[in-house]
Structure formats: structure tokens, C-alpha cells
Short mmCIF file of N, CA and C in Angstrom, two decimals:
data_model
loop_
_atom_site.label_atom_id
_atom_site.label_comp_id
_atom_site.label_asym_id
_atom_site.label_seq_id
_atom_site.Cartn_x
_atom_site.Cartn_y
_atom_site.Cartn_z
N UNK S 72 -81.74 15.38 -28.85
CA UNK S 72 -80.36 15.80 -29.07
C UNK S 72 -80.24 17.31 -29.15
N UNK S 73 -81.39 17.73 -29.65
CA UNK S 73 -81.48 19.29 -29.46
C UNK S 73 -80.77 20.38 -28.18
N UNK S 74 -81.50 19.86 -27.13
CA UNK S 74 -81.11 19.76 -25.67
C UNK S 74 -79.83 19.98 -25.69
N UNK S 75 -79.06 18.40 -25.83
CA UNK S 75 -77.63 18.36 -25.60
C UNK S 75 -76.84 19.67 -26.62
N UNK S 76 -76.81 19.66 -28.03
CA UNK S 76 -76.14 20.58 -28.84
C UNK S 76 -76.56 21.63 -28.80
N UNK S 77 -77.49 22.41 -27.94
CA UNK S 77 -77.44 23.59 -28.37
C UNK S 77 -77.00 24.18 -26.90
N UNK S 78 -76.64 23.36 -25.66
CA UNK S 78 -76.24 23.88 -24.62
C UNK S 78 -75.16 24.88 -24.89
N UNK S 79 -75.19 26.02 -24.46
CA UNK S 79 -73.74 26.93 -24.24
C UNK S 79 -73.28 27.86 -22.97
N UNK S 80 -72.10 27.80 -22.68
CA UNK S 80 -71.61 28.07 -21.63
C UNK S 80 -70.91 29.54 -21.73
N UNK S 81 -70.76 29.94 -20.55
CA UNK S 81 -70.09 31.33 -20.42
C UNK S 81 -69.68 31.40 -18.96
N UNK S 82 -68.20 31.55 -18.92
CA UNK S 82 -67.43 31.63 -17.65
C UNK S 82 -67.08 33.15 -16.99
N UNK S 83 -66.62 33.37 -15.92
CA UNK S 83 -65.79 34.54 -15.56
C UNK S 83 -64.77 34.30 -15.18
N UNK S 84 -63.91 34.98 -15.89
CA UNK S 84 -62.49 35.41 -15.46
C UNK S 84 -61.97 36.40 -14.71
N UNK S 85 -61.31 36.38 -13.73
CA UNK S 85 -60.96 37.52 -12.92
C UNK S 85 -61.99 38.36 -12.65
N UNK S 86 -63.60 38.17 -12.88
CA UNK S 86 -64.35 38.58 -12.64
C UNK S 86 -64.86 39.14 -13.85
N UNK S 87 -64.69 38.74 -14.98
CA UNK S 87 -65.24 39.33 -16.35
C UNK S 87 -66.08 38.41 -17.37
N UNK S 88 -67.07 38.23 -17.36
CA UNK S 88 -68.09 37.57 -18.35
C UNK S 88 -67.09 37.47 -19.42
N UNK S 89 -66.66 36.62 -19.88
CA UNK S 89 -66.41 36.30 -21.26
C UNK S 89 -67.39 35.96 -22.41
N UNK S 90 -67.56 35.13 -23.84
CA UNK S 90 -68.28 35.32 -24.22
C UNK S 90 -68.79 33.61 -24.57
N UNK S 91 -69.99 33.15 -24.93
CA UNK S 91 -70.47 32.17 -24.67
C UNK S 91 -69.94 31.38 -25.50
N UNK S 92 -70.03 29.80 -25.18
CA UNK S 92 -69.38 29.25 -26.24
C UNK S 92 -70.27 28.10 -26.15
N UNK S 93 -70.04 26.94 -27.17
CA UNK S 93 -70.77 25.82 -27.28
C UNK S 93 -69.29 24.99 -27.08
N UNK S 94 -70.08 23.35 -25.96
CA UNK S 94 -69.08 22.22 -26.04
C UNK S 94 -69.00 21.55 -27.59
N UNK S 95 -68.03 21.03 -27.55
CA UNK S 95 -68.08 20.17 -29.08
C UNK S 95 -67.79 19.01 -29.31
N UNK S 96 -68.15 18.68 -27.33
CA UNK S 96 -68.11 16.90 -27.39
C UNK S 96 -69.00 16.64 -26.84
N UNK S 97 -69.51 16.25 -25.23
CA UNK S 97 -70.46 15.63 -25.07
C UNK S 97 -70.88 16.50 -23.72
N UNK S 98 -71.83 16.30 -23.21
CA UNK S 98 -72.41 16.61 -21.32
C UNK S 98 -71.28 16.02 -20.60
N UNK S 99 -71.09 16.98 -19.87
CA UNK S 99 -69.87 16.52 -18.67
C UNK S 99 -70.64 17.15 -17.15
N UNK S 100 -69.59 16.28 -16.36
CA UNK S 100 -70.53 16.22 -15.00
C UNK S 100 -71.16 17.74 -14.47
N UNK S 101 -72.16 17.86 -13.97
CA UNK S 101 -72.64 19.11 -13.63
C UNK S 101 -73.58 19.61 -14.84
N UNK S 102 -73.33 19.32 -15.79
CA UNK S 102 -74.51 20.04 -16.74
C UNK S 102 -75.56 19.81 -16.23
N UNK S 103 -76.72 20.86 -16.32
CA UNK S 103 -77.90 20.71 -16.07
C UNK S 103 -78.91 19.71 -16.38
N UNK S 104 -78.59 19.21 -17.35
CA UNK S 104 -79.41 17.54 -18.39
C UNK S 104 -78.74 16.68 -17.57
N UNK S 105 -77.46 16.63 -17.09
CA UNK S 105 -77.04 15.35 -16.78
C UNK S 105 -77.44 14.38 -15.96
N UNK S 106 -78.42 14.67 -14.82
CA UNK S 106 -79.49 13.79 -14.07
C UNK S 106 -80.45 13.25 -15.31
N UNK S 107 -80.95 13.98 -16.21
CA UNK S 107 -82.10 13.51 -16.76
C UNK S 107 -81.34 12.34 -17.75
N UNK S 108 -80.15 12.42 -18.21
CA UNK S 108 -79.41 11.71 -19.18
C UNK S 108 -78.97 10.77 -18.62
N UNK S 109 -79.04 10.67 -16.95
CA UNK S 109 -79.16 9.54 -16.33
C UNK S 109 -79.95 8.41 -16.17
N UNK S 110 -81.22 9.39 -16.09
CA UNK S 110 -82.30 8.68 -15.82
C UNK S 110 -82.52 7.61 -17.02
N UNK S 111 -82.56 8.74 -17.69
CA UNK S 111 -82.21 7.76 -19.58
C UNK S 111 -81.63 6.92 -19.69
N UNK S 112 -80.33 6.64 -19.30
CA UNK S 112 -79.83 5.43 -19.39
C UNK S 112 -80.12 4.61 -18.54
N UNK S 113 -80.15 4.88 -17.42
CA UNK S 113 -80.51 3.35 -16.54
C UNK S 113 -81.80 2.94 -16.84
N UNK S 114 -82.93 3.58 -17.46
CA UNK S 114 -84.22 3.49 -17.93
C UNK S 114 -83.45 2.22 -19.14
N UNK S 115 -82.37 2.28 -19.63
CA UNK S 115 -82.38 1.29 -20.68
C UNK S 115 -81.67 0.15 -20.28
N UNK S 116 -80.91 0.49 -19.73
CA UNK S 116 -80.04 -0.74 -18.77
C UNK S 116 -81.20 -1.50 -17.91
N UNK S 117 -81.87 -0.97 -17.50
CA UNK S 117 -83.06 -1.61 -16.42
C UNK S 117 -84.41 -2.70 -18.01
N UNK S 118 -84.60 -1.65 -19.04
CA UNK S 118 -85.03 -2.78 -19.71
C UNK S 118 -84.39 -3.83 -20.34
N UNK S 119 -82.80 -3.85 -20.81
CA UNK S 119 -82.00 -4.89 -21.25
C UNK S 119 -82.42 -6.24 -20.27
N UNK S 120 -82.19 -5.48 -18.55
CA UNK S 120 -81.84 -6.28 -17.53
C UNK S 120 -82.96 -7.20 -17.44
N UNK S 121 -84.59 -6.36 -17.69
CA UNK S 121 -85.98 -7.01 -17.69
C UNK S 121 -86.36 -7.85 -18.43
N UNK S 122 -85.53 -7.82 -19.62
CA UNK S 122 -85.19 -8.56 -21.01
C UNK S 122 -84.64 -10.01 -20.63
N UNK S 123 -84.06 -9.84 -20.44
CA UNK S 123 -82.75 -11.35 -19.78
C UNK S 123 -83.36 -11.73 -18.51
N UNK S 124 -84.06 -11.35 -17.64
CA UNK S 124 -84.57 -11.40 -16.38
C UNK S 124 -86.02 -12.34 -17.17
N UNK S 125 -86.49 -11.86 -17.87
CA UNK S 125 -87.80 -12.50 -18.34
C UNK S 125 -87.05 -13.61 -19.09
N UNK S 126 -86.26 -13.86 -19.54
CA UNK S 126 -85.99 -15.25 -19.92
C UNK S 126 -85.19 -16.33 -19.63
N UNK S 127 -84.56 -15.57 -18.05
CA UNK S 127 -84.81 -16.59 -16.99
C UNK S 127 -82.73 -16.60 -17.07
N UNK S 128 -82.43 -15.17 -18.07
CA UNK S 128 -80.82 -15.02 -17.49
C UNK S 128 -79.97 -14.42 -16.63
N UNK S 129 -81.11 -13.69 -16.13
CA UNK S 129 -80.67 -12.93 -15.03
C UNK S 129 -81.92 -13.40 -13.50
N UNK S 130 -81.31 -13.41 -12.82
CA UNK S 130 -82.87 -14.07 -11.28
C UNK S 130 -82.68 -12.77 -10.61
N UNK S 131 -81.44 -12.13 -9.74
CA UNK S 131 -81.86 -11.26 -8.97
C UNK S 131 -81.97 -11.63 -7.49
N UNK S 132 -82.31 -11.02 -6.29
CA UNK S 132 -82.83 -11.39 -5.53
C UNK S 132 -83.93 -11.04 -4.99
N UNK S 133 -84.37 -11.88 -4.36
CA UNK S 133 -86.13 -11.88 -3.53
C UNK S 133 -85.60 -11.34 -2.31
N UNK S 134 -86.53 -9.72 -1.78
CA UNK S 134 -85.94 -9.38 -0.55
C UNK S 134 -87.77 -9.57 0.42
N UNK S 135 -87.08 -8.97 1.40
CA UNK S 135 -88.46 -9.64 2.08
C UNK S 135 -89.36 -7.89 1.64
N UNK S 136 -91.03 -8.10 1.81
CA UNK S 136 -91.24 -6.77 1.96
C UNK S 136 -91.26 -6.31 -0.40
N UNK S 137 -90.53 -6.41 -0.73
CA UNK S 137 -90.53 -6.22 -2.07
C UNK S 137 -91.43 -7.61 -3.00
N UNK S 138 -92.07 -6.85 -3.97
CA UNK S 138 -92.45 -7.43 -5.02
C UNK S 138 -92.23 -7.99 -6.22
N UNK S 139 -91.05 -7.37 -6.65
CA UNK S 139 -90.01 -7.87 -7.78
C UNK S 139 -88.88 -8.09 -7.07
N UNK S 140 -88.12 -9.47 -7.89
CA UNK S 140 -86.51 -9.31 -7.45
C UNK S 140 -86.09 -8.02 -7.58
N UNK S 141 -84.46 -7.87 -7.00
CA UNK S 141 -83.67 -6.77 -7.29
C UNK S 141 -82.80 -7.26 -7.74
N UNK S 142 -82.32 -6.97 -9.31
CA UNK S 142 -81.79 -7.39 -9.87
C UNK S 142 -80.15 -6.44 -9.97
N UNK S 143 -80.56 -5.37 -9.75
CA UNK S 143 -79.38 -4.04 -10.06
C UNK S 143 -79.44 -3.18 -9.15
N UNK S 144 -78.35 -1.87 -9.05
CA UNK S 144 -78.57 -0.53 -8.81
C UNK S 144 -77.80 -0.19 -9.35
N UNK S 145 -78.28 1.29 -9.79
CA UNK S 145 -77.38 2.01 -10.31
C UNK S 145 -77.48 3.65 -9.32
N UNK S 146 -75.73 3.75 -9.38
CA UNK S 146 -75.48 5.49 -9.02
C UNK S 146 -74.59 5.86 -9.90
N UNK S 147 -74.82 7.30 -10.49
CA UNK S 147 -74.06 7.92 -11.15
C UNK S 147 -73.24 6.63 -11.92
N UNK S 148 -71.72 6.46 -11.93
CA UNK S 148 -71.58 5.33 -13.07
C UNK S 148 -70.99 4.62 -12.54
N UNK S 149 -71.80 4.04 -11.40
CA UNK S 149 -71.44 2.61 -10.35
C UNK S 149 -73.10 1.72 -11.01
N UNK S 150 -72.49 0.39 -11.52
CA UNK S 150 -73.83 -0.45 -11.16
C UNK S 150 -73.18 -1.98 -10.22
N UNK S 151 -74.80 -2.00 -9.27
CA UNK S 151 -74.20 -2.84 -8.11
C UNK S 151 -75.19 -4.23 -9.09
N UNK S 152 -74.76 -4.83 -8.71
CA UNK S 152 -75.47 -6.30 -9.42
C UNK S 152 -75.76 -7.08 -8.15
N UNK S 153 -76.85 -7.23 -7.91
CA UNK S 153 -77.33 -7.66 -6.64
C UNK S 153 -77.85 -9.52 -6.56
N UNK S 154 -76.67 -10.27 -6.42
CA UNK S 154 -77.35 -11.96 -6.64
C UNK S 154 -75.60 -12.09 -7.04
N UNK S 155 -75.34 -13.50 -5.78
CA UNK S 155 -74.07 -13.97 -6.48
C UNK S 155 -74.60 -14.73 -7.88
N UNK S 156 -73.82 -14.83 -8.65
CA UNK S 156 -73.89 -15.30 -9.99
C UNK S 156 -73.33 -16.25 -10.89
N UNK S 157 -74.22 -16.93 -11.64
CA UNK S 157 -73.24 -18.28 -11.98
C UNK S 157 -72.55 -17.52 -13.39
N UNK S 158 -71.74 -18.34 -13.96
CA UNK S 158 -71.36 -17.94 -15.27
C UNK S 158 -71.91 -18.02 -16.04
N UNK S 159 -72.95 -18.30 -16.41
CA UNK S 159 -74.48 -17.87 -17.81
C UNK S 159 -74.70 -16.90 -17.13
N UNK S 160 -74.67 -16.47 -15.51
CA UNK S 160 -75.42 -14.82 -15.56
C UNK S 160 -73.97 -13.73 -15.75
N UNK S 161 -73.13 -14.13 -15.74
CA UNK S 161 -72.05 -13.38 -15.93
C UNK S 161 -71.79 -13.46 -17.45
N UNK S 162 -72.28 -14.27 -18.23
CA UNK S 162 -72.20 -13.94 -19.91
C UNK S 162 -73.29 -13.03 -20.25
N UNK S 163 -74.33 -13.12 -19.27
CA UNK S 163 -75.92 -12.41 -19.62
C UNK S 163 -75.48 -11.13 -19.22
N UNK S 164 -74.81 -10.54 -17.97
CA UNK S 164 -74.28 -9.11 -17.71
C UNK S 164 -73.17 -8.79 -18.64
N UNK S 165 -72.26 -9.25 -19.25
CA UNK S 165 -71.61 -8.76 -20.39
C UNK S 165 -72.70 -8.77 -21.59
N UNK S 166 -73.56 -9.39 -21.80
CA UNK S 166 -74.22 -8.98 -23.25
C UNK S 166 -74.82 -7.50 -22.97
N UNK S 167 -75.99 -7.70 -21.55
CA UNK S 167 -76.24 -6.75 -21.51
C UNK S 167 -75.55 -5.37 -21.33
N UNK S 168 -74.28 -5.22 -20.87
CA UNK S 168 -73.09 -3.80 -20.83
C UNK S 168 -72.77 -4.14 -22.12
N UNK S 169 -72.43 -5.19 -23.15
CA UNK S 169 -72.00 -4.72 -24.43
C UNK S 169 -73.18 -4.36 -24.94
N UNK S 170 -74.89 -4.74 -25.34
CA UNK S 170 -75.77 -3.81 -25.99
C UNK S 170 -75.79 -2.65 -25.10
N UNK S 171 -76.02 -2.12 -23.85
CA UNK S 171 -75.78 -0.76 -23.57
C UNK S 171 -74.99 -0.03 -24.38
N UNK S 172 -73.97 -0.86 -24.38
CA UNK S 172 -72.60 0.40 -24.83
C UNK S 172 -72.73 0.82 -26.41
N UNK S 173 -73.28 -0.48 -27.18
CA UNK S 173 -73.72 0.02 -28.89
C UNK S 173 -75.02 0.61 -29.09
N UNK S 174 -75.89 0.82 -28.26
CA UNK S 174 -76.87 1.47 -27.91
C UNK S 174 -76.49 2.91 -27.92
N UNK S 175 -76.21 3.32 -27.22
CA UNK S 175 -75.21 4.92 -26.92
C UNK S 175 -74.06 5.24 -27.34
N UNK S 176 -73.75 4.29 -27.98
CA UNK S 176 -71.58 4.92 -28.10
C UNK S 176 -71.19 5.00 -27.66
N UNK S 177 -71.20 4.53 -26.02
CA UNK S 177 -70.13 5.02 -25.36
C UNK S 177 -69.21 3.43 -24.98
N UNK S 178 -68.28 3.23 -25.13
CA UNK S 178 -67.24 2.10 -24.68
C UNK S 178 -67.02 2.01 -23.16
N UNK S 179 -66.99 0.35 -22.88
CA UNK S 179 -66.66 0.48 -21.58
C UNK S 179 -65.55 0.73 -21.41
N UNK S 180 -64.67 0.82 -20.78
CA UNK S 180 -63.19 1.13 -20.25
C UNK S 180 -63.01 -0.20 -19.58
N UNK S 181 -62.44 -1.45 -20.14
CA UNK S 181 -62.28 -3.00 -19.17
C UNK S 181 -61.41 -2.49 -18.47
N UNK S 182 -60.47 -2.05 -18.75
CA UNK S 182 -59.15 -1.72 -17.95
C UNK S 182 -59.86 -0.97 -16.15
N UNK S 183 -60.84 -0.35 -16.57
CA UNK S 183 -61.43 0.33 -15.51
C UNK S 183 -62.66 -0.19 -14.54
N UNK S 184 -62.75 -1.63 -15.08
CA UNK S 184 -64.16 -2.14 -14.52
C UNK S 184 -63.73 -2.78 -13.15
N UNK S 185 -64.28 -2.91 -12.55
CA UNK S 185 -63.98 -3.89 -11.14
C UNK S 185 -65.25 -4.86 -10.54
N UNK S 186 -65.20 -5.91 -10.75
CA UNK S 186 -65.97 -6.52 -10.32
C UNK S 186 -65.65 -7.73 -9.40
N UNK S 187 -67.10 -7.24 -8.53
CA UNK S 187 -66.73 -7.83 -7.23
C UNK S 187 -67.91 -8.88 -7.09
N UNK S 188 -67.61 -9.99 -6.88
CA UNK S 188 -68.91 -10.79 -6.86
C UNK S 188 -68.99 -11.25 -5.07
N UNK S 189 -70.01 -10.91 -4.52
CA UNK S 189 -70.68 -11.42 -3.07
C UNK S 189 -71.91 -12.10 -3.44
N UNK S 190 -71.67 -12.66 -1.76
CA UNK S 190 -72.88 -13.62 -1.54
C UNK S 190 -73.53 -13.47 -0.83
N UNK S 191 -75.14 -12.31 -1.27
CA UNK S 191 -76.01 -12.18 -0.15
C UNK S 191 -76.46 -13.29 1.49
N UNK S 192 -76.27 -12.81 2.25
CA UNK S 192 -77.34 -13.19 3.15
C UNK S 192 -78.96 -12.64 3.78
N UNK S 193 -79.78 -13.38 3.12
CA UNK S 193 -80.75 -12.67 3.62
C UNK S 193 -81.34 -13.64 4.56
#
């Protein structure tokens, strides 16, 4: 957390260095940490997912050429869920986005979610 709170910024105006300041909420897009604070989270979303995957609530799919199912992807704050899904795996992906979210603090936005369920062909 060090990292995050002691970041401080300094802009130009009309071409004049102003003077530095600290945020006093959180990393916003472009900060320099914010890839690594990525990595961080999907590092935990990926073990929730390994979690429920090992006990047989999440399957995933078998692609050809790969060794583990693929169960997810994640970009920036898109995750693709890869396997149409019955409704025990659709209660197992809400547990797992609600422990993400009490994990970190951060709330999902339902109003903002969209989910699209397909049906691979492989």
C-alpha cells in the first residue's frame, strides 16, 4: 500500500510546473502501478476461479493443443467466461465476483454488468 499512497503528481499549466500533490482516493487509469495492480487482481480472480474449478463448479473448456481448461480471460475490466454455463456455474461466477469484490472493496456496478452467455464450437 506504500506504493499506492505515497504516489504524487505534478501537472503543467500553460506551460508552468505547478506544485506536487498526492491523490486521496485510489490509482486511476494510466498510473504507473496500474498494470501491476492488474496483474494482482486477476492473480486472485484466477485463484477463486481454481478454487471452484477444483471442486468441480466451474469446468471451462478443453481447447485442442492446451493443457488446462480455459476457464476465463481477463482485459483491463472485461472478464470473458469461456464455457456456456448451467445455473450452478452461474451461482459459482457470482460467488466468485462477490468474494473478489469483499476481497478488495471495490463493488460491482450490476447496473453496469452485461452478460452474454455463448456456445462454443470447437
Amino acid at each position: 500500500m506504500s506504493c499506492v499512497t505515497s504516489v504524487s503528481y505534478a501537472v503543467l499549466v500553460n506551460e508552468t510546473h505547478r506544485d506536487f500533490f498526492q491523490p486521496t482516493n485510489s490509482i486511476h487509469q494510466g498510473d504507473p502501478l496500474s498494470p501491476l495492480i492488474f496483474i494482482l487482481c486477476a492473480d486472485v480472480i484466477g485463484d477463486l476461479v481454481k478454487s471452484k474449478e477444483a471442486w468441480g463448479f466451474v469446468k471451462g473448456v478443453k481447447y485442442k493443443g492446451m493443457e488446462d481448461n480455459l476457464t476465463h480471460s481477463l482485459f483491463a475490466d472485461d472478464l470473458l467466461i469461456t464455457k456456456s454455463v448451467t445455473n450452478n456455474e452461474v451461482e459459482a461466477w457470482v460467488d466468485i465476483l462477490d468474494s473478489f469484490s469483499k476481497v478488495n472493496g471495490l463493488v460491482i456496478n450490476k447496473k453496469q454488468v452485461k452478460i452474454t452467455f455463448l456456445s462454443p464450437k470447437i
